[in-house]
mmCIF file of C-alpha atoms in Angstrom:
data_model
loop_
_atom_site.group_PDB
_atom_site.id
_atom_site.type_symbol
_atom_site.label_atom_id
_atom_site.label_comp_id
_atom_site.label_asym_id
_atom_site.label_seq_id
_atom_site.Cartn_x
_atom_site.Cartn_y
_atom_site.Cartn_z
ATOM 1 C CA MET H 797 -28.735 121.307 187.078
ATOM 2 C CA PRO H 798 -27.591 122.328 183.566
ATOM 3 C CA SER H 799 -24.751 124.809 183.341
ATOM 4 C CA VAL H 800 -25.351 128.473 182.482
ATOM 5 C CA THR H 801 -23.806 127.893 179.066
ATOM 6 C CA ASP H 802 -25.886 124.808 178.293
ATOM 7 C CA GLU H 803 -29.135 126.535 179.238
ATOM 8 C CA PHE H 804 -28.269 129.617 177.221
ATOM 9 C CA GLU H 805 -27.122 127.754 174.104
ATOM 10 C CA GLU H 806 -30.558 126.155 173.750
ATOM 11 C CA HIS H 807 -31.900 129.627 172.968
ATOM 12 C CA ARG H 808 -28.971 131.261 171.173
ATOM 13 C CA ALA H 809 -30.300 130.788 167.605
ATOM 14 C CA HIS H 810 -33.672 132.234 168.629
ATOM 15 C CA LEU H 811 -32.017 135.228 170.295
ATOM 16 C CA VAL H 812 -29.806 135.944 167.286
ATOM 17 C CA GLY H 813 -32.970 135.951 165.169
ATOM 18 C CA VAL H 814 -34.630 138.404 167.565
ATOM 19 C CA ALA H 815 -31.617 140.719 167.626
ATOM 20 C CA TYR H 816 -31.066 140.610 163.856
ATOM 21 C CA ARG H 817 -34.665 141.614 163.178
ATOM 22 C CA MET H 818 -34.210 144.580 165.489
ATOM 23 C CA LEU H 819 -30.754 145.659 164.351
ATOM 24 C CA GLY H 820 -30.429 144.566 160.708
ATOM 25 C CA SER H 821 -26.834 143.491 161.339
ATOM 26 C CA ARG H 822 -25.680 139.989 162.164
ATOM 27 C CA ALA H 823 -22.471 141.210 163.793
ATOM 28 C CA GLU H 824 -24.388 143.598 166.060
ATOM 29 C CA ALA H 825 -26.974 140.885 166.723
ATOM 30 C CA GLU H 826 -24.299 138.420 167.859
ATOM 31 C CA ASP H 827 -22.745 141.072 170.099
ATOM 32 C CA ALA H 828 -26.146 141.783 171.655
ATOM 33 C CA VAL H 829 -26.740 138.082 172.294
ATOM 34 C CA GLN H 830 -23.314 137.745 173.907
ATOM 35 C CA GLU H 831 -24.201 140.621 176.225
ATOM 36 C CA ALA H 832 -27.463 138.839 177.059
ATOM 37 C CA TYR H 833 -25.413 135.760 177.989
ATOM 38 C CA LEU H 834 -23.245 137.796 180.345
ATOM 39 C CA ARG H 835 -26.324 139.237 182.042
ATOM 40 C CA PHE H 836 -27.860 135.778 182.343
ATOM 41 C CA ALA H 837 -24.686 134.442 183.915
ATOM 42 C CA GLY H 838 -24.881 137.145 186.588
ATOM 43 C CA VAL H 839 -28.453 136.596 187.806
ATOM 44 C CA ASP H 840 -30.058 134.117 190.158
ATOM 45 C CA ARG H 841 -31.530 131.571 187.751
ATOM 46 C CA SER H 842 -33.971 130.286 190.363
ATOM 47 C CA GLU H 843 -35.857 133.585 190.081
ATOM 48 C CA ILE H 844 -36.453 133.171 186.325
ATOM 49 C CA ARG H 845 -39.778 131.436 185.647
ATOM 50 C CA ASP H 846 -39.748 131.610 181.821
ATOM 51 C CA LEU H 847 -36.173 131.457 180.597
ATOM 52 C CA ARG H 848 -36.918 131.958 176.908
ATOM 53 C CA GLY H 849 -39.140 134.938 177.678
ATOM 54 C CA TRP H 850 -36.572 136.454 180.049
ATOM 55 C CA LEU H 851 -33.776 136.093 177.499
ATOM 56 C CA THR H 852 -35.940 137.501 174.707
ATOM 57 C CA THR H 853 -36.902 140.643 176.623
ATOM 58 C CA THR H 854 -33.350 141.075 177.924
ATOM 59 C CA THR H 855 -32.045 140.888 174.369
ATOM 60 C CA GLY H 856 -34.691 143.415 173.354
ATOM 61 C CA ARG H 857 -33.537 145.808 176.074
ATOM 62 C CA ILE H 858 -29.932 145.480 174.886
ATOM 63 C CA CYS H 859 -30.984 146.062 171.270
ATOM 64 C CA LEU H 860 -32.843 149.198 172.316
ATOM 65 C CA ASP H 861 -29.587 150.684 173.600
ATOM 66 C CA VAL H 862 -27.795 149.641 170.409
ATOM 67 C CA LEU H 863 -30.493 151.197 168.214
ATOM 68 C CA ARG H 864 -30.292 154.477 170.114
ATOM 69 C CA SER H 865 -26.526 154.703 169.577
ATOM 70 C CA ALA H 866 -26.815 153.419 165.999
ATOM 71 C CA ARG H 867 -28.915 156.419 165.037
ATOM 72 C CA VAL H 868 -25.912 158.659 165.722
ATOM 73 C CA ARG H 869 -23.545 156.398 163.759
ATOM 74 C CA ARG H 870 -25.887 156.093 160.786
ATOM 75 C CA GLU H 871 -26.275 159.848 160.514
ATOM 76 C CA ALA H 872 -22.571 159.915 159.589
ATOM 77 C CA TYR H 873 -22.878 156.929 157.221
ATOM 78 C CA VAL H 874 -21.976 157.657 153.593
ATOM 79 C CA GLY H 875 -25.120 157.303 151.484
ATOM 80 C CA PRO H 876 -28.204 155.238 152.376
ATOM 81 C CA TRP H 877 -27.886 152.571 155.070
ATOM 82 C CA LEU H 878 -29.398 149.172 154.230
ATOM 83 C CA PRO H 879 -29.517 146.062 156.429
ATOM 84 C CA GLU H 880 -27.114 143.167 156.073
ATOM 85 C CA PRO H 881 -28.855 140.537 153.900
ATOM 86 C CA ILE H 882 -29.253 136.871 154.764
ATOM 87 C CA VAL H 883 -28.670 134.978 151.526
ATOM 88 C CA GLU H 884 -29.559 131.331 150.909
ATOM 89 C CA ARG H 885 -29.389 129.294 147.740
ATOM 90 C CA LEU H 886 -32.639 128.263 146.109
ATOM 91 C CA PRO H 887 -33.733 124.631 146.277
ATOM 92 C CA THR H 888 -33.115 122.696 143.082
ATOM 93 C CA THR H 889 -36.730 123.252 142.037
ATOM 94 C CA GLY H 890 -36.077 127.002 141.945
ATOM 95 C CA VAL H 891 -39.195 127.736 144.036
ATOM 96 C CA PRO H 892 -39.497 127.340 147.827
ATOM 97 C CA SER H 893 -41.762 124.440 148.758
ATOM 98 C CA PRO H 894 -44.815 124.877 151.011
ATOM 99 C CA GLU H 895 -42.688 123.405 153.802
ATOM 100 C CA ASP H 896 -39.988 126.024 153.197
ATOM 101 C CA VAL H 897 -42.612 128.776 153.271
ATOM 102 C CA ALA H 898 -44.006 127.442 156.562
ATOM 103 C CA VAL H 899 -40.538 127.391 158.128
ATOM 104 C CA ARG H 900 -40.087 131.039 157.109
ATOM 105 C CA ALA H 901 -43.509 132.109 158.373
ATOM 106 C CA ASP H 902 -41.963 134.475 160.946
ATOM 107 C CA GLU H 903 -39.215 135.675 158.590
ATOM 108 C CA VAL H 904 -38.859 139.424 158.413
ATOM 109 C CA THR H 905 -38.362 140.268 154.752
ATOM 110 C CA TYR H 906 -35.619 142.577 153.600
ATOM 111 C CA ALA H 907 -38.224 145.118 152.514
ATOM 112 C CA LEU H 908 -39.722 145.113 156.015
ATOM 113 C CA LEU H 909 -36.290 145.552 157.597
ATOM 114 C CA VAL H 910 -35.815 148.643 155.427
ATOM 115 C CA VAL H 911 -39.161 150.017 156.615
ATOM 116 C CA LEU H 912 -38.323 149.251 160.254
ATOM 117 C CA GLU H 913 -35.275 151.502 159.934
ATOM 118 C CA ARG H 914 -37.648 154.480 159.795
ATOM 119 C CA LEU H 915 -39.205 153.709 163.171
ATOM 120 C CA THR H 916 -38.001 155.033 166.499
ATOM 121 C CA PRO H 917 -35.916 152.527 168.490
ATOM 122 C CA GLU H 918 -38.799 152.075 170.944
ATOM 123 C CA GLN H 919 -41.328 151.451 168.169
ATOM 124 C CA ARG H 920 -39.064 148.943 166.473
ATOM 125 C CA VAL H 921 -38.422 146.938 169.638
ATOM 126 C CA ALA H 922 -42.126 146.893 170.517
ATOM 127 C CA PHE H 923 -43.122 145.844 166.991
ATOM 128 C CA VAL H 924 -40.551 143.063 166.650
ATOM 129 C CA LEU H 925 -41.122 141.651 170.126
ATOM 130 C CA HIS H 926 -44.920 141.657 169.869
ATOM 131 C CA ASP H 927 -45.815 141.285 166.181
ATOM 132 C CA VAL H 928 -43.005 138.918 165.203
ATOM 133 C CA PHE H 929 -42.329 136.956 168.390
ATOM 134 C CA GLY H 930 -45.580 137.336 170.326
ATOM 135 C CA VAL H 931 -44.095 138.738 173.528
ATOM 136 C CA PRO H 932 -46.852 140.052 175.853
ATOM 137 C CA PHE H 933 -47.102 143.809 176.246
ATOM 138 C CA ASP H 934 -46.415 143.731 179.981
ATOM 139 C CA GLU H 935 -43.021 142.153 179.297
ATOM 140 C CA ILE H 936 -42.326 144.630 176.495
ATOM 141 C CA ALA H 937 -43.248 147.457 178.857
ATOM 142 C CA ALA H 938 -40.710 146.187 181.385
ATOM 143 C CA ALA H 939 -38.014 146.017 178.699
ATOM 144 C CA LEU H 940 -38.773 149.558 177.503
ATOM 145 C CA LYS H 941 -39.414 150.896 181.017
ATOM 146 C CA VAL H 942 -42.824 152.263 180.054
ATOM 147 C CA THR H 943 -46.410 151.423 180.977
ATOM 148 C CA GLY H 944 -48.264 148.582 179.290
ATOM 149 C CA ALA H 945 -50.535 151.075 177.533
ATOM 150 C CA ALA H 946 -47.497 152.974 176.210
ATOM 151 C CA ALA H 947 -45.920 149.747 174.937
ATOM 152 C CA ARG H 948 -49.149 148.864 173.140
ATOM 153 C CA GLN H 949 -49.287 152.350 171.596
ATOM 154 C CA LEU H 950 -45.689 152.078 170.367
ATOM 155 C CA ALA H 951 -46.479 148.810 168.608
ATOM 156 C CA THR H 952 -49.672 150.269 167.123
ATOM 157 C CA ARG H 953 -47.827 153.268 165.701
ATOM 158 C CA ALA H 954 -45.126 151.018 164.283
ATOM 159 C CA ARG H 955 -47.735 148.754 162.704
ATOM 160 C CA ARG H 956 -49.459 151.745 161.140
ATOM 161 C CA ALA H 957 -46.169 153.076 159.745
ATOM 162 C CA VAL H 958 -45.373 149.685 158.222
ATOM 163 C CA ALA H 959 -48.855 149.422 156.674
ATOM 164 C CA ASP H 960 -48.693 152.947 155.237
ATOM 165 C CA ASP H 961 -45.238 152.599 153.698
ATOM 166 C CA ARG H 962 -45.183 152.577 149.905
ATOM 167 C CA VAL H 963 -42.690 149.690 149.791
ATOM 168 C CA ARG H 964 -45.050 146.724 149.724
ATOM 169 C CA HIS H 965 -44.094 143.066 149.496
ATOM 170 C CA THR H 966 -47.057 140.675 149.362
ATOM 171 C CA ALA H 967 -46.227 138.354 146.436
ATOM 172 C CA THR H 968 -46.289 134.578 146.775
ATOM 173 C CA PRO H 969 -43.095 132.635 145.915
ATOM 174 C CA ALA H 970 -44.528 131.760 142.471
ATOM 175 C CA GLU H 971 -45.376 135.422 141.783
ATOM 176 C CA GLN H 972 -41.935 136.469 142.971
ATOM 177 C CA ARG H 973 -40.305 134.054 140.559
ATOM 178 C CA GLN H 974 -42.390 135.262 137.606
ATOM 179 C CA VAL H 975 -41.627 138.943 138.259
ATOM 180 C CA ALA H 976 -37.964 138.343 139.102
ATOM 181 C CA GLU H 977 -37.325 136.428 135.883
ATOM 182 C CA ALA H 978 -39.155 139.064 133.829
ATOM 183 C CA PHE H 979 -37.088 141.754 135.570
ATOM 184 C CA LEU H 980 -33.799 140.050 134.735
ATOM 185 C CA ALA H 981 -34.872 139.475 131.115
ATOM 186 C CA ALA H 982 -35.902 143.119 130.695
ATOM 187 C CA VAL H 983 -32.734 144.575 132.205
ATOM 188 C CA GLY H 984 -30.409 142.080 130.531
ATOM 189 C CA GLY H 985 -32.182 142.435 127.174
ATOM 190 C CA GLY H 986 -32.333 146.220 127.222
ATOM 191 C CA ASP H 987 -36.136 146.232 126.973
ATOM 192 C CA LEU H 988 -37.127 149.536 128.573
ATOM 193 C CA ASP H 989 -40.845 149.138 127.866
ATOM 194 C CA ALA H 990 -40.934 145.710 129.482
ATOM 195 C CA LEU H 991 -39.084 146.985 132.542
ATOM 196 C CA VAL H 992 -41.398 149.983 132.950
ATOM 197 C CA LYS H 993 -44.411 147.643 132.965
ATOM 198 C CA LEU H 994 -42.853 145.726 135.878
ATOM 199 C CA LEU H 995 -42.320 148.789 138.060
ATOM 200 C CA ALA H 996 -44.933 150.316 140.361
ATOM 201 C CA PRO H 997 -45.531 154.053 139.791
ATOM 202 C CA ASP H 998 -43.983 154.896 143.168
ATOM 203 C CA VAL H 999 -41.118 152.369 142.960
ATOM 204 C CA ILE H 1000 -37.944 153.228 144.837
ATOM 205 C CA ALA H 1001 -34.373 151.998 144.229
ATOM 206 C CA VAL H 1002 -31.764 152.250 146.982
ATOM 207 C CA GLY H 1003 -28.092 151.233 146.988
ATOM 208 C CA ASP H 1004 -25.728 150.866 149.959
ATOM 209 C CA GLY H 1005 -22.040 151.138 149.124
ATOM 210 C CA GLY H 1006 -21.001 152.379 152.543
ATOM 211 C CA GLY H 1007 -18.650 154.881 150.926
ATOM 212 C CA VAL H 1008 -16.423 151.952 149.950
ATOM 213 C CA VAL H 1009 -17.782 151.111 146.503
ATOM 214 C CA PRO H 1010 -19.753 153.378 144.121
ATOM 215 C CA ALA H 1011 -23.463 153.643 144.888
ATOM 216 C CA GLY H 1012 -26.042 156.398 144.661
ATOM 217 C CA ARG H 1013 -25.984 158.834 147.563
ATOM 218 C CA ARG H 1014 -29.763 159.107 147.358
ATOM 219 C CA ALA H 1015 -32.688 156.861 146.520
ATOM 220 C CA VAL H 1016 -34.051 156.946 142.970
ATOM 221 C CA GLU H 1017 -37.837 157.248 142.790
ATOM 222 C CA GLY H 1018 -40.492 156.828 140.109
ATOM 223 C CA THR H 1019 -40.956 154.390 137.227
ATOM 224 C CA ASP H 1020 -39.093 156.254 134.491
ATOM 225 C CA LYS H 1021 -36.156 157.368 136.654
ATOM 226 C CA VAL H 1022 -35.668 153.933 138.189
ATOM 227 C CA ALA H 1023 -35.872 152.170 134.802
ATOM 228 C CA ARG H 1024 -33.283 154.455 133.203
ATOM 229 C CA PHE H 1025 -31.098 154.265 136.293
ATOM 230 C CA LEU H 1026 -31.088 150.458 136.153
ATOM 231 C CA PHE H 1027 -30.198 150.408 132.459
ATOM 232 C CA GLY H 1028 -27.385 152.869 133.077
ATOM 233 C CA ILE H 1029 -25.963 150.754 135.878
ATOM 234 C CA PHE H 1030 -26.198 147.553 133.831
ATOM 235 C CA GLU H 1031 -24.469 149.093 130.811
ATOM 236 C CA LYS H 1032 -21.727 150.491 133.036
ATOM 237 C CA THR H 1033 -21.265 147.063 134.602
ATOM 238 C CA LEU H 1034 -20.881 145.413 131.200
ATOM 239 C CA ARG H 1035 -18.292 148.010 130.174
ATOM 240 C CA SER H 1036 -16.274 147.517 133.348
ATOM 241 C CA GLY H 1037 -14.566 144.419 131.921
ATOM 242 C CA GLY H 1038 -14.371 140.932 133.359
ATOM 243 C CA PRO H 1039 -17.189 138.429 133.776
ATOM 244 C CA VAL H 1040 -20.721 139.315 134.846
ATOM 245 C CA ARG H 1041 -22.530 136.548 136.697
ATOM 246 C CA ALA H 1042 -25.880 136.351 138.427
ATOM 247 C CA GLU H 1043 -27.673 133.753 140.514
ATOM 248 C CA GLN H 1044 -31.222 133.828 141.787
ATOM 249 C CA VAL H 1045 -31.185 133.373 145.569
ATOM 250 C CA LEU H 1046 -33.335 133.838 148.639
ATOM 251 C CA VAL H 1047 -32.704 137.166 150.348
ATOM 252 C CA ASN H 1048 -34.245 137.071 153.816
ATOM 253 C CA GLY H 1049 -36.654 134.409 152.591
ATOM 254 C CA SER H 1050 -37.752 136.147 149.367
ATOM 255 C CA LEU H 1051 -36.425 135.890 145.828
ATOM 256 C CA GLY H 1052 -33.570 138.176 144.858
ATOM 257 C CA PHE H 1053 -30.258 138.116 143.016
ATOM 258 C CA LEU H 1054 -26.605 137.607 143.820
ATOM 259 C CA LEU H 1055 -24.330 139.239 141.232
ATOM 260 C CA GLU H 1056 -20.586 139.380 140.598
ATOM 261 C CA PHE H 1057 -18.887 141.620 138.055
ATOM 262 C CA GLY H 1058 -15.491 143.052 137.159
ATOM 263 C CA GLU H 1059 -11.962 142.011 138.044
ATOM 264 C CA PRO H 1060 -11.365 141.607 140.922
ATOM 265 C CA PRO H 1061 -15.022 140.635 141.271
ATOM 266 C CA GLN H 1062 -17.350 143.024 143.037
ATOM 267 C CA ARG H 1063 -20.397 141.461 144.643
ATOM 268 C CA LEU H 1064 -23.925 142.763 144.920
ATOM 269 C CA VAL H 1065 -27.085 141.407 146.528
ATOM 270 C CA THR H 1066 -30.364 142.682 145.095
ATOM 271 C CA SER H 1067 -33.636 142.304 146.965
ATOM 272 C CA LEU H 1068 -36.971 142.975 145.276
ATOM 273 C CA ALA H 1069 -40.182 144.048 146.999
ATOM 274 C CA ILE H 1070 -43.154 142.904 144.898
ATOM 275 C CA ALA H 1071 -46.887 143.538 145.227
ATOM 276 C CA ASP H 1072 -49.753 143.161 142.749
ATOM 277 C CA GLY H 1073 -47.390 141.915 140.051
ATOM 278 C CA ARG H 1074 -45.144 144.973 140.176
ATOM 279 C CA ILE H 1075 -41.875 145.873 141.866
ATOM 280 C CA THR H 1076 -42.304 148.459 144.612
ATOM 281 C CA GLY H 1077 -38.730 148.476 145.894
ATOM 282 C CA ILE H 1078 -35.238 147.519 144.675
ATOM 283 C CA PHE H 1079 -32.520 147.308 147.315
ATOM 284 C CA ASP H 1080 -28.887 146.798 146.327
ATOM 285 C CA GLN H 1081 -26.375 145.891 149.020
ATOM 286 C CA LEU H 1082 -22.819 146.503 147.762
ATOM 287 C CA ASN H 1083 -20.967 147.273 150.991
ATOM 288 C CA PRO H 1084 -18.313 144.511 151.290
ATOM 289 C CA ALA H 1085 -18.495 144.665 155.093
ATOM 290 C CA LYS H 1086 -22.126 143.526 154.905
ATOM 291 C CA LEU H 1087 -21.488 140.718 152.408
ATOM 292 C CA THR H 1088 -18.884 138.690 154.301
ATOM 293 C CA ALA H 1089 -21.331 135.830 154.952
ATOM 294 C CA VAL H 1090 -22.720 135.837 151.395
ATOM 295 C CA PRO H 1091 -21.618 132.928 149.136
ATOM 296 C CA ARG H 1092 -20.012 133.355 145.733
ATOM 297 C CA VAL H 1093 -22.128 132.918 142.613
ATOM 298 C CA ASP H 1094 -22.459 129.227 141.782
ATOM 299 C CA PRO H 1095 -21.162 128.903 138.163
ATOM 300 C CA SER H 1096 -23.635 126.081 137.534
ATOM 301 C CA ARG H 1097 -26.488 128.478 138.355
ATOM 302 C CA ASP H 1098 -25.232 131.508 136.461
ATOM 303 C CA LEU H 1099 -28.348 133.097 134.972
ATOM 304 C CA PHE H 1100 -26.307 134.546 132.099
ATOM 305 C CA GLY H 1101 -25.078 131.078 131.144
ATOM 306 C CA ARG H 1102 -21.392 131.849 131.279
ATOM 307 C CA PRO H 1103 -18.976 128.981 131.889
#
């Protein structure tokens, strides 16, 4: 019979993915998965019929407790709270292949993670378990300690909130690339008119500095305000001294940017939400504590062409 550790390790990557989508933090996700391991080690394994399902719902139950306590912590957070991004380098073609898109079919985009933050902990767990990972409602009900009908209602309300949110991200990889490159050209070239044309009327820009590095304490909303805000930030960055480098990357499976500026270099990950050819959301993660797993800008891929 396989050891507890061997059985658990077969599912660890899946469980980290479940927990990250619920919590928006890889560190918290790994802690939740470790707690799931400890619980698994303390039960009679012969009573578990579906190990993957049992571990998934157990992890969901642990994440529910974390989300409830996180609400208190995030109320004291300095400025807006944004999830920790997962950043990957683009393939050499610059556009994800159909195979890459298929692999990321269940990827929760950064924009969706931001929207999920506005749900109650119970709604978020129900939505992620059912809509992302296909867990049956009776198992979700057991994890949430509610009836099956209540679990279904929680997921329905979460789904409705996600659908009604103004931050929309429906663009294909090719559309993302076209808009992202036009965005960089407009901001870098100081073309206000071009930038305005790329922004949705109800666009929102949010930055997370965690009180450690400068970032807006509130979201900026509306085409004109967001456009002028972006130009102001870019001009300030150029005046800060030191190199300014940017690389197009995948942020939670969608196109975004990795930037470095100043001396010593400050890093920034920008995620764009795009729908109908326009940007509906701009999310800047500047908090160093949430960028520890993010790579440095590859000089050979510097979009500004600096050596």
